[in-house]
Short mmCIF file of N, CA and C in Angstrom, two decimals:
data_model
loop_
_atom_site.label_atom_id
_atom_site.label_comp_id
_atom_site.label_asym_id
_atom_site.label_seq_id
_atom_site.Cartn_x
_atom_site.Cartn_y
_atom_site.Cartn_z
N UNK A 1 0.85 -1.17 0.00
CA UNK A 1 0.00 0.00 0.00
C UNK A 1 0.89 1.22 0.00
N UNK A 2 0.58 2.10 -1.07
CA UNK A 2 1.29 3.71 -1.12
C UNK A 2 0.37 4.41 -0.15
N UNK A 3 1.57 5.38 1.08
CA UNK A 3 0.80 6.15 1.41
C UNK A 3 0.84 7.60 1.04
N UNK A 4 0.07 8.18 1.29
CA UNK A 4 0.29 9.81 1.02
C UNK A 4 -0.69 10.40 0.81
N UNK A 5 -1.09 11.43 0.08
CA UNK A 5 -2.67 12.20 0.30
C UNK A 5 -4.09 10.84 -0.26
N UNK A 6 -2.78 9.87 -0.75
CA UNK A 6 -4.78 9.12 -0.65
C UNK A 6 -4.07 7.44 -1.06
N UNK A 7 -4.31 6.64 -0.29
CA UNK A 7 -4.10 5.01 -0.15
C UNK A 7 -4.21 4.15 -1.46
N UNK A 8 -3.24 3.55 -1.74
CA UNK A 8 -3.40 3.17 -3.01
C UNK A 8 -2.35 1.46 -3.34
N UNK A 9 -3.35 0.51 -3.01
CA UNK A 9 -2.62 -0.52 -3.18
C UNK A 9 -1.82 -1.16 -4.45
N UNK A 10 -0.64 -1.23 -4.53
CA UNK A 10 0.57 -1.10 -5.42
C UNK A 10 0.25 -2.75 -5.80
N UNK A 11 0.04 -2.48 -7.69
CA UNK A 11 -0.04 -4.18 -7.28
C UNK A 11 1.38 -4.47 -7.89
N UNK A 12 0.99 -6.18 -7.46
CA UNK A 12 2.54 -6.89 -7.32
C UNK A 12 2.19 -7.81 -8.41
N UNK A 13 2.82 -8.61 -9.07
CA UNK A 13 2.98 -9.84 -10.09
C UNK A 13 1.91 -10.79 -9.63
N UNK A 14 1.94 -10.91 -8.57
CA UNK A 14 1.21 -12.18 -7.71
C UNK A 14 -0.33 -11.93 -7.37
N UNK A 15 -0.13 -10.67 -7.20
CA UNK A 15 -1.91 -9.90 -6.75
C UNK A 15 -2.78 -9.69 -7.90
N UNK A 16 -1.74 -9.52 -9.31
CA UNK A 16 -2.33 -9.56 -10.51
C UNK A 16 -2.75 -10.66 -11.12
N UNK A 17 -1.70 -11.78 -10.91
CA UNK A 17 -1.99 -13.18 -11.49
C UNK A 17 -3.16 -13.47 -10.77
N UNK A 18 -3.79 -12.98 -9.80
CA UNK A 18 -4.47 -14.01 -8.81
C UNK A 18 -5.78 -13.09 -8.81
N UNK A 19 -5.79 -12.44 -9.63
CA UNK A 19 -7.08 -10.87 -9.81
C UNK A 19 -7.06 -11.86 -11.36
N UNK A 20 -6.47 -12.04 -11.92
CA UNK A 20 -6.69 -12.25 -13.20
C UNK A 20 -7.15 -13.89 -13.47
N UNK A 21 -6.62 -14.95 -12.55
CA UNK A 21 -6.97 -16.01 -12.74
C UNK A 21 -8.68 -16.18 -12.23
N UNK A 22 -8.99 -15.39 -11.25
CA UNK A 22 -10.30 -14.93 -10.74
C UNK A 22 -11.54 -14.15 -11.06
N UNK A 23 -10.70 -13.09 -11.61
CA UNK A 23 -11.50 -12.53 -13.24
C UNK A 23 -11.64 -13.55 -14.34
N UNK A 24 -11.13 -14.00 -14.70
CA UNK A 24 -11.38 -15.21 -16.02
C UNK A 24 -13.08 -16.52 -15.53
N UNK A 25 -12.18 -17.02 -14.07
CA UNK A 25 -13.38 -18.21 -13.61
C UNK A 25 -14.68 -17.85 -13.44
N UNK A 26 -14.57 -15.96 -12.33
CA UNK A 26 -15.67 -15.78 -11.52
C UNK A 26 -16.80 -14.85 -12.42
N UNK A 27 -15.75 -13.89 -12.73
CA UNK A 27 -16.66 -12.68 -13.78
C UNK A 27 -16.78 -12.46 -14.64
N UNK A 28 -15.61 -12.45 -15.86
CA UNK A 28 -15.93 -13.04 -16.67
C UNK A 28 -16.75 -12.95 -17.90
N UNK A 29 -17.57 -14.23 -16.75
CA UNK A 29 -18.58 -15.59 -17.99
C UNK A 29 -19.44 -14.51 -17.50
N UNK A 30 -20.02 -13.76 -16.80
CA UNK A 30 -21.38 -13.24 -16.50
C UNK A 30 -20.98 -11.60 -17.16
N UNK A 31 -19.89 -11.36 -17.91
CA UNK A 31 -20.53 -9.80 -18.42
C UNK A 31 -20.72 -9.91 -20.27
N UNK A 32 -20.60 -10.97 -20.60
CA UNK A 32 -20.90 -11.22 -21.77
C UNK A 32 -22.27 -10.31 -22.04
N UNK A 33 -22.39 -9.27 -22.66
CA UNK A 33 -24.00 -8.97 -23.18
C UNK A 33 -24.40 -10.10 -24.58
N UNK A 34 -23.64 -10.21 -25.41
CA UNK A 34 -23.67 -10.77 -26.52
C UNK A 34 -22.67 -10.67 -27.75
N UNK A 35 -23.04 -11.50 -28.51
CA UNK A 35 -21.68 -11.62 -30.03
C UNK A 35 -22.56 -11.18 -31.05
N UNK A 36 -21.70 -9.88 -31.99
CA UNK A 36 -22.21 -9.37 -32.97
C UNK A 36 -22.34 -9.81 -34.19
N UNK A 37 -22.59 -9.20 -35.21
CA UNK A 37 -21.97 -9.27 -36.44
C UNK A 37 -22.43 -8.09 -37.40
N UNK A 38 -20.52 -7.45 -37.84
CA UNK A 38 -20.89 -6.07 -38.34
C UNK A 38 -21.87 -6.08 -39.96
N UNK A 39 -22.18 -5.07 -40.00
CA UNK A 39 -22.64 -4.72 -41.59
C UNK A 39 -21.82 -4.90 -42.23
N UNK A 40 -20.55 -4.03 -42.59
CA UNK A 40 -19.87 -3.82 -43.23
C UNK A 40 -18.32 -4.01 -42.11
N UNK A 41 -17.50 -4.85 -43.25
CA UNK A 41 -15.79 -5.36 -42.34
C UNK A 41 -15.24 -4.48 -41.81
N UNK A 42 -15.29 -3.44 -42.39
CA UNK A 42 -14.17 -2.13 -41.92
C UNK A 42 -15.00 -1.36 -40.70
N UNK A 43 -15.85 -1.33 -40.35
CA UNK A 43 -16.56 -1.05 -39.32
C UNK A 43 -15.78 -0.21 -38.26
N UNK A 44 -14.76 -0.81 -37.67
CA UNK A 44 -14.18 -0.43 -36.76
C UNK A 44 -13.21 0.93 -36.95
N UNK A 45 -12.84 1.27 -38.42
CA UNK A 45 -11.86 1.91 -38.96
C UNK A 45 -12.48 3.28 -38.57
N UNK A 46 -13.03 3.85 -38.26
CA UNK A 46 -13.69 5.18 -38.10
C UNK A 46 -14.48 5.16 -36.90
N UNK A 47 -14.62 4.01 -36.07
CA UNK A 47 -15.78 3.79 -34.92
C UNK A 47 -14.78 4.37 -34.04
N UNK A 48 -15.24 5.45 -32.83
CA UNK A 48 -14.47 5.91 -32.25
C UNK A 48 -15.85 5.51 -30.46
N UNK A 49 -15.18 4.46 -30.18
CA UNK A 49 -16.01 3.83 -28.93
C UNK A 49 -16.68 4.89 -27.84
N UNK A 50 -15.56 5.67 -27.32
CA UNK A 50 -15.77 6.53 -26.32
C UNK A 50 -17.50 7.85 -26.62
N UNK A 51 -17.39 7.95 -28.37
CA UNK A 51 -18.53 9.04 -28.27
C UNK A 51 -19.50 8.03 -28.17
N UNK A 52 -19.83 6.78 -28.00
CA UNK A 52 -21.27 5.91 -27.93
C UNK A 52 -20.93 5.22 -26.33
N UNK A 53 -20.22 5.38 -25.54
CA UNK A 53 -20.18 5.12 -24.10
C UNK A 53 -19.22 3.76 -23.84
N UNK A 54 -18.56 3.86 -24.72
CA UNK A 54 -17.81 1.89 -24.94
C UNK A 54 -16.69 2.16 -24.57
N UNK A 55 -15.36 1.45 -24.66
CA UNK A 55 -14.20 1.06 -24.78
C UNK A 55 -14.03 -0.43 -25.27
N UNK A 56 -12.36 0.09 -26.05
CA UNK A 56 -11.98 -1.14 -26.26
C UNK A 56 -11.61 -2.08 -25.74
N UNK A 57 -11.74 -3.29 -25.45
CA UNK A 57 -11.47 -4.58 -25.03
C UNK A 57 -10.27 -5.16 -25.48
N UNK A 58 -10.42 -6.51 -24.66
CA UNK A 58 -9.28 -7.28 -25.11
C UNK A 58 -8.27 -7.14 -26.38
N UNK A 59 -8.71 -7.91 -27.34
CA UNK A 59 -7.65 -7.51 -29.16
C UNK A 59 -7.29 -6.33 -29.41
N UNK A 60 -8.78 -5.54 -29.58
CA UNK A 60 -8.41 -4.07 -30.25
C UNK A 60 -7.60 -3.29 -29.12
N UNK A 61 -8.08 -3.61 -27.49
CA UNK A 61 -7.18 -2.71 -26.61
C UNK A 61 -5.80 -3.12 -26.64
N UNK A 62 -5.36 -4.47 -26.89
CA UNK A 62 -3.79 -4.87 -27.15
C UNK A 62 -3.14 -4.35 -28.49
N UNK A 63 -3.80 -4.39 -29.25
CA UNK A 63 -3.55 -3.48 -30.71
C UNK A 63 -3.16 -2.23 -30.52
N UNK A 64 -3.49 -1.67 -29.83
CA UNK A 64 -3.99 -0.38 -29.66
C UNK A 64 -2.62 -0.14 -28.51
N UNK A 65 -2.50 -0.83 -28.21
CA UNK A 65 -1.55 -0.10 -27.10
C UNK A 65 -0.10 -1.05 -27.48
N UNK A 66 0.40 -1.23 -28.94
CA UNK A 66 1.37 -1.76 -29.09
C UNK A 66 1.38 -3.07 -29.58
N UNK A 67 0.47 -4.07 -29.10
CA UNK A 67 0.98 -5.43 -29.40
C UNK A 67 1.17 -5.86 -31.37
N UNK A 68 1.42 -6.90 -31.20
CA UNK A 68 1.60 -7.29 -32.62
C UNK A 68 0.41 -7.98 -33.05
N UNK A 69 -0.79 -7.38 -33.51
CA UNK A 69 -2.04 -8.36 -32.61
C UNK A 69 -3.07 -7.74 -33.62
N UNK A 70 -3.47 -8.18 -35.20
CA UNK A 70 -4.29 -8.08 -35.71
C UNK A 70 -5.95 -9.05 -34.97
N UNK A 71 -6.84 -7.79 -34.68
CA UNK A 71 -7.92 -8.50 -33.73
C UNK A 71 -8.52 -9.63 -34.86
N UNK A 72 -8.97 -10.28 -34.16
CA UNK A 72 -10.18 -11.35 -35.25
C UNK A 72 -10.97 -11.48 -33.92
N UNK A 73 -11.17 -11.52 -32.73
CA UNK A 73 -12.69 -10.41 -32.45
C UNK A 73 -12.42 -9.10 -31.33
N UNK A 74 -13.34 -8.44 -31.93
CA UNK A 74 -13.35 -7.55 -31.43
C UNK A 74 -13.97 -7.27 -29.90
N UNK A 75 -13.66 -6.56 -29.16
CA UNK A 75 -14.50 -7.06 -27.91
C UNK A 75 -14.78 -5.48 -27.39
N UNK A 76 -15.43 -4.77 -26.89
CA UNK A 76 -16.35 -3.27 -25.96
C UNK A 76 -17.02 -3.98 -25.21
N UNK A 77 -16.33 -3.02 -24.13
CA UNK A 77 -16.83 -2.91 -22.95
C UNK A 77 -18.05 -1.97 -23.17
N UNK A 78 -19.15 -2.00 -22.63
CA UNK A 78 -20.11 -1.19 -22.93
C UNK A 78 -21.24 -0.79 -21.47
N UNK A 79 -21.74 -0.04 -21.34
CA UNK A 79 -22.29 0.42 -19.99
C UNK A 79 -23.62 0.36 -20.29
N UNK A 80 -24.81 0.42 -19.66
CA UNK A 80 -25.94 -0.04 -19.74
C UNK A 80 -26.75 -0.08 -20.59
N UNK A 81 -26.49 1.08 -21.76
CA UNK A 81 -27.58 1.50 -22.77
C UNK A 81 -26.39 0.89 -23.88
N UNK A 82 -26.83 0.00 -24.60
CA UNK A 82 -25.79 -0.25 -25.88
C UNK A 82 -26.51 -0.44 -27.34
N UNK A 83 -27.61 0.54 -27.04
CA UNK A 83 -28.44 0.80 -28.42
C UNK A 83 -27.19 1.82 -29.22
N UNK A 84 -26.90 2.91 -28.75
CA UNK A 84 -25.79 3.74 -29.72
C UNK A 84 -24.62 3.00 -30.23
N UNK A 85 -23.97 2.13 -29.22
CA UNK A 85 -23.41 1.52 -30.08
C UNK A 85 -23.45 0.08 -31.88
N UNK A 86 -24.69 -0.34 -30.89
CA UNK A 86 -25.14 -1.01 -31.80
C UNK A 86 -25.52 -0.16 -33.56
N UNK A 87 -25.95 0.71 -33.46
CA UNK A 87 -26.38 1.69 -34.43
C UNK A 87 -25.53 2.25 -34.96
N UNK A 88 -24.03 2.73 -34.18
CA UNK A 88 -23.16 3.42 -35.12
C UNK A 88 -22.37 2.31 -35.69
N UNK A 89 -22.15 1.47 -34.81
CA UNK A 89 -20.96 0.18 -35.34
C UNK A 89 -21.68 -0.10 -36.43
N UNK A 90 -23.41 -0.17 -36.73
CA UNK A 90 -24.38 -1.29 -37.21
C UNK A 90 -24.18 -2.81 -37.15
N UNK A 91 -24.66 -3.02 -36.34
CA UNK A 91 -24.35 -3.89 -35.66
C UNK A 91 -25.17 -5.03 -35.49
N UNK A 92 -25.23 -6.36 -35.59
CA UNK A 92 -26.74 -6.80 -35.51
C UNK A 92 -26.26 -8.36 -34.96
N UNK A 93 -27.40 -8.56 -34.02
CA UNK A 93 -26.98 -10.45 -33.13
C UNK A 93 -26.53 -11.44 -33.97
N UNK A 94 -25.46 -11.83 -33.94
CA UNK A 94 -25.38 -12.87 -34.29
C UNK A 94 -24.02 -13.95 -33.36
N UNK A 95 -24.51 -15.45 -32.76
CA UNK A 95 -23.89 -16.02 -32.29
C UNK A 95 -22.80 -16.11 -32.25
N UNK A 96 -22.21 -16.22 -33.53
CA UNK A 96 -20.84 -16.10 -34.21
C UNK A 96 -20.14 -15.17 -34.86
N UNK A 97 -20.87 -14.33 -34.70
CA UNK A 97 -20.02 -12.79 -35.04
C UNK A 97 -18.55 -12.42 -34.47
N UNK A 98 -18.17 -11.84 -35.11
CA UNK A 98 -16.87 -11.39 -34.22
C UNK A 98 -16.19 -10.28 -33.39
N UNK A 99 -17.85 -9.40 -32.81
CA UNK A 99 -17.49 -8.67 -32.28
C UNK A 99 -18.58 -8.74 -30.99
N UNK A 100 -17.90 -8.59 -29.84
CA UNK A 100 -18.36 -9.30 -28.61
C UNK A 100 -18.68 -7.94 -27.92
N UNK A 101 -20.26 -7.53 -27.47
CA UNK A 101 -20.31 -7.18 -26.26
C UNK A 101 -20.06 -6.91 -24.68
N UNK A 102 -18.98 -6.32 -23.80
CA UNK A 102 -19.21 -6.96 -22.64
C UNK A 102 -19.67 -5.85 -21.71
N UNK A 103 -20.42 -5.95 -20.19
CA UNK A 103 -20.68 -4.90 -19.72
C UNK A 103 -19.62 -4.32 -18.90
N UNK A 104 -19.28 -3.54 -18.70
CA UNK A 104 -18.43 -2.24 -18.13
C UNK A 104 -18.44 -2.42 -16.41
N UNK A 105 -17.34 -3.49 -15.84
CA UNK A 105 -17.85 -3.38 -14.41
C UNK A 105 -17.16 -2.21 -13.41
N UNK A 106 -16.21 -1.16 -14.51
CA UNK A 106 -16.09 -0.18 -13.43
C UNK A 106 -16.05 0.78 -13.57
N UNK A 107 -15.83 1.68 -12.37
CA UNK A 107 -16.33 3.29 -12.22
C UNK A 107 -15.34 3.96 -13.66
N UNK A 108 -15.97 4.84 -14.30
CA UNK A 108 -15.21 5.00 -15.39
C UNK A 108 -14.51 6.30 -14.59
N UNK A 109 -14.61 7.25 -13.40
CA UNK A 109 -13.63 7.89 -12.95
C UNK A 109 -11.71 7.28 -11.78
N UNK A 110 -12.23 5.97 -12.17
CA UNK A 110 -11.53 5.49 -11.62
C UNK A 110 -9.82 5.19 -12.23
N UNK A 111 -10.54 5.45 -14.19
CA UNK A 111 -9.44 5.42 -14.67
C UNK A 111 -9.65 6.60 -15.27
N UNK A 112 -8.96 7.65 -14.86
CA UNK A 112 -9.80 8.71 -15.88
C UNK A 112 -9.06 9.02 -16.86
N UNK A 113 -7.76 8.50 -17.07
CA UNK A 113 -6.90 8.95 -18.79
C UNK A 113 -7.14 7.82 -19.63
N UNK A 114 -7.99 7.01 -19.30
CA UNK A 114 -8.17 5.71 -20.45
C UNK A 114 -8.20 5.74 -21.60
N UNK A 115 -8.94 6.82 -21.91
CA UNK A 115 -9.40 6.93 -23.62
C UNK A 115 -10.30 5.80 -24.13
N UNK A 116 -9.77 5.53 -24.85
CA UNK A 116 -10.85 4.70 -25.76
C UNK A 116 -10.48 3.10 -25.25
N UNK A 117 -9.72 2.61 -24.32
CA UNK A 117 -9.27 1.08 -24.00
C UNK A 117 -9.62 0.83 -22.94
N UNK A 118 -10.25 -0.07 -22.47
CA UNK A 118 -10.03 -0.31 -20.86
C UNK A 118 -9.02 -0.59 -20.23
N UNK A 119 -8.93 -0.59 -18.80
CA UNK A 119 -7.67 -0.83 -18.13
C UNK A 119 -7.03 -1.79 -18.84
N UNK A 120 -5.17 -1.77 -18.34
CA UNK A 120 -4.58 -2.74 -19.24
C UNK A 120 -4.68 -4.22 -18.28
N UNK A 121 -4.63 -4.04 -17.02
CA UNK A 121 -4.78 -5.67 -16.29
C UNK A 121 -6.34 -6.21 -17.14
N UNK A 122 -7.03 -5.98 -17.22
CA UNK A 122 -8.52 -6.46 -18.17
C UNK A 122 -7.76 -6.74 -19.24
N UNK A 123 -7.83 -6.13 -20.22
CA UNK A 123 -7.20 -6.31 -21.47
C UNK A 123 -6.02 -7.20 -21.41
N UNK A 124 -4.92 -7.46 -20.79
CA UNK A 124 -4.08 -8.59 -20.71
C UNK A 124 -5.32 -10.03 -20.18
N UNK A 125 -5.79 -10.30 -19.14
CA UNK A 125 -6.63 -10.54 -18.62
C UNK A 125 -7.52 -11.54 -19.44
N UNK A 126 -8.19 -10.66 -20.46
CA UNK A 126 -9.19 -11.03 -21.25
C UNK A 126 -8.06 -11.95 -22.43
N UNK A 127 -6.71 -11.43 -22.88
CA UNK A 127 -6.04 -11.85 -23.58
C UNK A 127 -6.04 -13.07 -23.26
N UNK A 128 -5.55 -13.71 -21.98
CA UNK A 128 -5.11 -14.68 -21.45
C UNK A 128 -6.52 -15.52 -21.15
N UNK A 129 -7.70 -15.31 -21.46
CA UNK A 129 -9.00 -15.81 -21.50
C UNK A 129 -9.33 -17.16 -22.61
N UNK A 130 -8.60 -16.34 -23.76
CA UNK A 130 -8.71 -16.61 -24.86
C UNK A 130 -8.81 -17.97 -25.20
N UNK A 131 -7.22 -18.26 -23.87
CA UNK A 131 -6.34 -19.38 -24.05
C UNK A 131 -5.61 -19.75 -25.79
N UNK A 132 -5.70 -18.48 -27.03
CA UNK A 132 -5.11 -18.77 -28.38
C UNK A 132 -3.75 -17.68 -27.91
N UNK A 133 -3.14 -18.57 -28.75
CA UNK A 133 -1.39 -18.57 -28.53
C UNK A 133 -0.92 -17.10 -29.09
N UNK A 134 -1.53 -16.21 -30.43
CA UNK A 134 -1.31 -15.39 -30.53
C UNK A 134 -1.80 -14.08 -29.39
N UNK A 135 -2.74 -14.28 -28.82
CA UNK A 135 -3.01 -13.66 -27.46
C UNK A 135 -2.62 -13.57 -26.38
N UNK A 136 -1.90 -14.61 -26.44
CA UNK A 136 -1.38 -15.03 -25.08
C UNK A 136 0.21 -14.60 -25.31
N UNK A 137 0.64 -14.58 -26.98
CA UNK A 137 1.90 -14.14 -26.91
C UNK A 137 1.90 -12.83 -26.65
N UNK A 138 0.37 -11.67 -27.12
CA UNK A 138 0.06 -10.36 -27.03
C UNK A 138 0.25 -10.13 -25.46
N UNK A 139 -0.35 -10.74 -25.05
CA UNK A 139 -0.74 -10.35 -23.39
C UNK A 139 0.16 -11.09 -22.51
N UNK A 140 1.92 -11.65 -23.18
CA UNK A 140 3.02 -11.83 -22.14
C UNK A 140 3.81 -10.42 -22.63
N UNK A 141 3.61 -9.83 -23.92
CA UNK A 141 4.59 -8.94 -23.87
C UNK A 141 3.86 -7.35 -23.75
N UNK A 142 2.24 -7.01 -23.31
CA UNK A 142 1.91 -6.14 -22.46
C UNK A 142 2.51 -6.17 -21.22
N UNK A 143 1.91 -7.74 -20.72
CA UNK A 143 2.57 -7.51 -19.21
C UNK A 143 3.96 -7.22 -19.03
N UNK A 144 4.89 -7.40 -19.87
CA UNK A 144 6.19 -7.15 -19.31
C UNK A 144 6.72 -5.80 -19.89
N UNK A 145 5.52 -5.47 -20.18
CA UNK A 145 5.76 -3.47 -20.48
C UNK A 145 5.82 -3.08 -21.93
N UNK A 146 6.07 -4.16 -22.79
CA UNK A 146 6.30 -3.50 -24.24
C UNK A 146 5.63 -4.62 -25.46
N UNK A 147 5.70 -4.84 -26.78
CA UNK A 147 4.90 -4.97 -27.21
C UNK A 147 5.13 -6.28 -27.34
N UNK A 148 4.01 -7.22 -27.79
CA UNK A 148 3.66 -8.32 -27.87
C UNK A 148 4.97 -9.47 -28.67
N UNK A 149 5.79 -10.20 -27.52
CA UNK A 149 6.77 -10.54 -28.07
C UNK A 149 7.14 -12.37 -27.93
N UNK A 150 7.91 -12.40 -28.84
CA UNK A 150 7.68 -13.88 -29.34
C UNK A 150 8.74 -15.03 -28.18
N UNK A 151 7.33 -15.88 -27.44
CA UNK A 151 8.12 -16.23 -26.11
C UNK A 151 8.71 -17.75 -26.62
N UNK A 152 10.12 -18.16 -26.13
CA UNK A 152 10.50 -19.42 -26.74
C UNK A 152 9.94 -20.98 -26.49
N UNK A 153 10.08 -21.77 -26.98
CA UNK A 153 9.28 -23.14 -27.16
C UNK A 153 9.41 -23.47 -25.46
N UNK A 154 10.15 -23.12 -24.40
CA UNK A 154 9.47 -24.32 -23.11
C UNK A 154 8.19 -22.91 -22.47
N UNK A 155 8.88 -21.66 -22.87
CA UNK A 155 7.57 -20.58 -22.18
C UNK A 155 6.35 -21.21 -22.77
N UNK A 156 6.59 -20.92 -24.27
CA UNK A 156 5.14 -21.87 -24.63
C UNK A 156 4.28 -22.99 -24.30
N UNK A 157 5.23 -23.35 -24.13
CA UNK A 157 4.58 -25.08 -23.09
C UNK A 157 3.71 -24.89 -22.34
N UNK A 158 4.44 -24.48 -21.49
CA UNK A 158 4.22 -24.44 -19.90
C UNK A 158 3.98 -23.05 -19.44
N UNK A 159 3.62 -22.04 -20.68
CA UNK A 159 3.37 -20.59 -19.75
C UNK A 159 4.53 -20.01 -18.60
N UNK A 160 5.65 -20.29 -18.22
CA UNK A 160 6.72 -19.71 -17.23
C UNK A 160 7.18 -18.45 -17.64
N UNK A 161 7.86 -18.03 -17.06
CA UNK A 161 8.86 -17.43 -17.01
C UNK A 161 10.16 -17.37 -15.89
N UNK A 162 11.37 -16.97 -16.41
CA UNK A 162 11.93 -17.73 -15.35
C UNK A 162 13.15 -16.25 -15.37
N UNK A 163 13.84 -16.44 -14.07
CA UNK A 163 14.63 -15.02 -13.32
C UNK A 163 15.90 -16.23 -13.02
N UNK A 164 17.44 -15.74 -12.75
CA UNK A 164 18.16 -16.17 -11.81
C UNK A 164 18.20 -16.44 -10.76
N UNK A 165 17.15 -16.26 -10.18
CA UNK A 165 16.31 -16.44 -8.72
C UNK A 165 15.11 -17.38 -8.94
N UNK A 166 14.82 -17.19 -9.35
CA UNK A 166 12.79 -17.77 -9.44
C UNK A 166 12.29 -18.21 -11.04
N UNK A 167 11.84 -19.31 -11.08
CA UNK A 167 10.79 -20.01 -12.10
C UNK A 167 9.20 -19.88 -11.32
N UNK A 168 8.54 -18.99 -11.90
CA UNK A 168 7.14 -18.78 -11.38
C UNK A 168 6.20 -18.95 -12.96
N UNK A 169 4.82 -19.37 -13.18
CA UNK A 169 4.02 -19.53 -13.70
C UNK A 169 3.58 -17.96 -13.88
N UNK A 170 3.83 -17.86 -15.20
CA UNK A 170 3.44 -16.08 -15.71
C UNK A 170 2.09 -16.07 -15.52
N UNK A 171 1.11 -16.79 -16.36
CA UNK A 171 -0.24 -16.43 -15.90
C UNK A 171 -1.56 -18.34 -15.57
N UNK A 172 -1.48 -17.87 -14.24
CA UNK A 172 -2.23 -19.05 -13.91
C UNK A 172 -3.70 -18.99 -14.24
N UNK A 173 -3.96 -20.30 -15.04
CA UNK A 173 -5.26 -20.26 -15.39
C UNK A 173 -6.12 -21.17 -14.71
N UNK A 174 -7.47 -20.66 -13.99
CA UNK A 174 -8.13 -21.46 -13.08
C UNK A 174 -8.44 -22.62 -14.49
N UNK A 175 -8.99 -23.45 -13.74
CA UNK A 175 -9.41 -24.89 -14.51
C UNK A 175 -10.81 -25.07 -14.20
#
């Protein structure tokens, strides 16, 4: 915990893995609103999330902040009313679409320089959801600060990472 004009718990590697393996099992599966499917492909090329109440998610927020990470789905976070978005994206239900609804579980003053992405622990988070290897290569080289980078055949295996000190499990996935 930082102290000083206002309390602020510092997270650690371990508090994240364990927020994130818990986010994946517990919450999740319940903010799904639904899976789209656009009108037109390019859709996204001019959609600017923030004026219809959204942010970007998982792919497009790893894209977006560096990774090497052409989305194939798209994912918004979206807050209670998601008629505007539906209408500007044009947007319409479909099971298998590739652009995913989810609802917005936090205070949006909480991050207030976000812009158009949601937090990056979500967005790694959601990466590591995926359980597909190009995501998971996106969301080992967010977490380690820079862009989405190519981890060697035993990281792949087995998800590790390893220090001169310590072999720890980079991101634990509940089962």
């Amino acid at each position: 915990v930082q102290k000083g004009a206002s309390r602020r718990l510092t997270p650690t590697l371990e508090l994240q893995d364990r927020w994130t393996a818990e986010y994946i099992r517990k919450l999740r599966p319940t903010l799904l609103v639904g899976r789209f499917a656009p009108e037109e492909s390019d859709w996204h090329v001019d959609f600017e999330p923030t004026q219809h109440g959204a942010q970007w998610g998982a792919e497009p927020a790893a894209a977006r902040a560096g990774a090497n990470l052409a989305p194939g789905i798209w994912t918004l976070y979206v807050g209670e009313e998601i008629t505007p978005v539906l209408r500007a994206a044009k947007l319409r239900k479909d099971d298998r679409g590739n652009v995913e609804l989810r609802t917005r579980f936090w205070a949006e003053e909480a991050q207030p320089n976000a812009g158009d992405c949601a937090p990056a622990l979500l967005t790694i988070a959601d990466l590591i959801a995926t359980r597909d290897r190009r995501c998971l290569d996106a969301a080992r080289g967010l977490r380690e600060g820079g862009e989405g980078k190519k981890p060697d055949k035993a990281e792949r295996r087995g998800l590790i990472t390893t220090s001169p000190s310590t072999t720890r499990f980079f991101f634990p996935l509940a089962s």
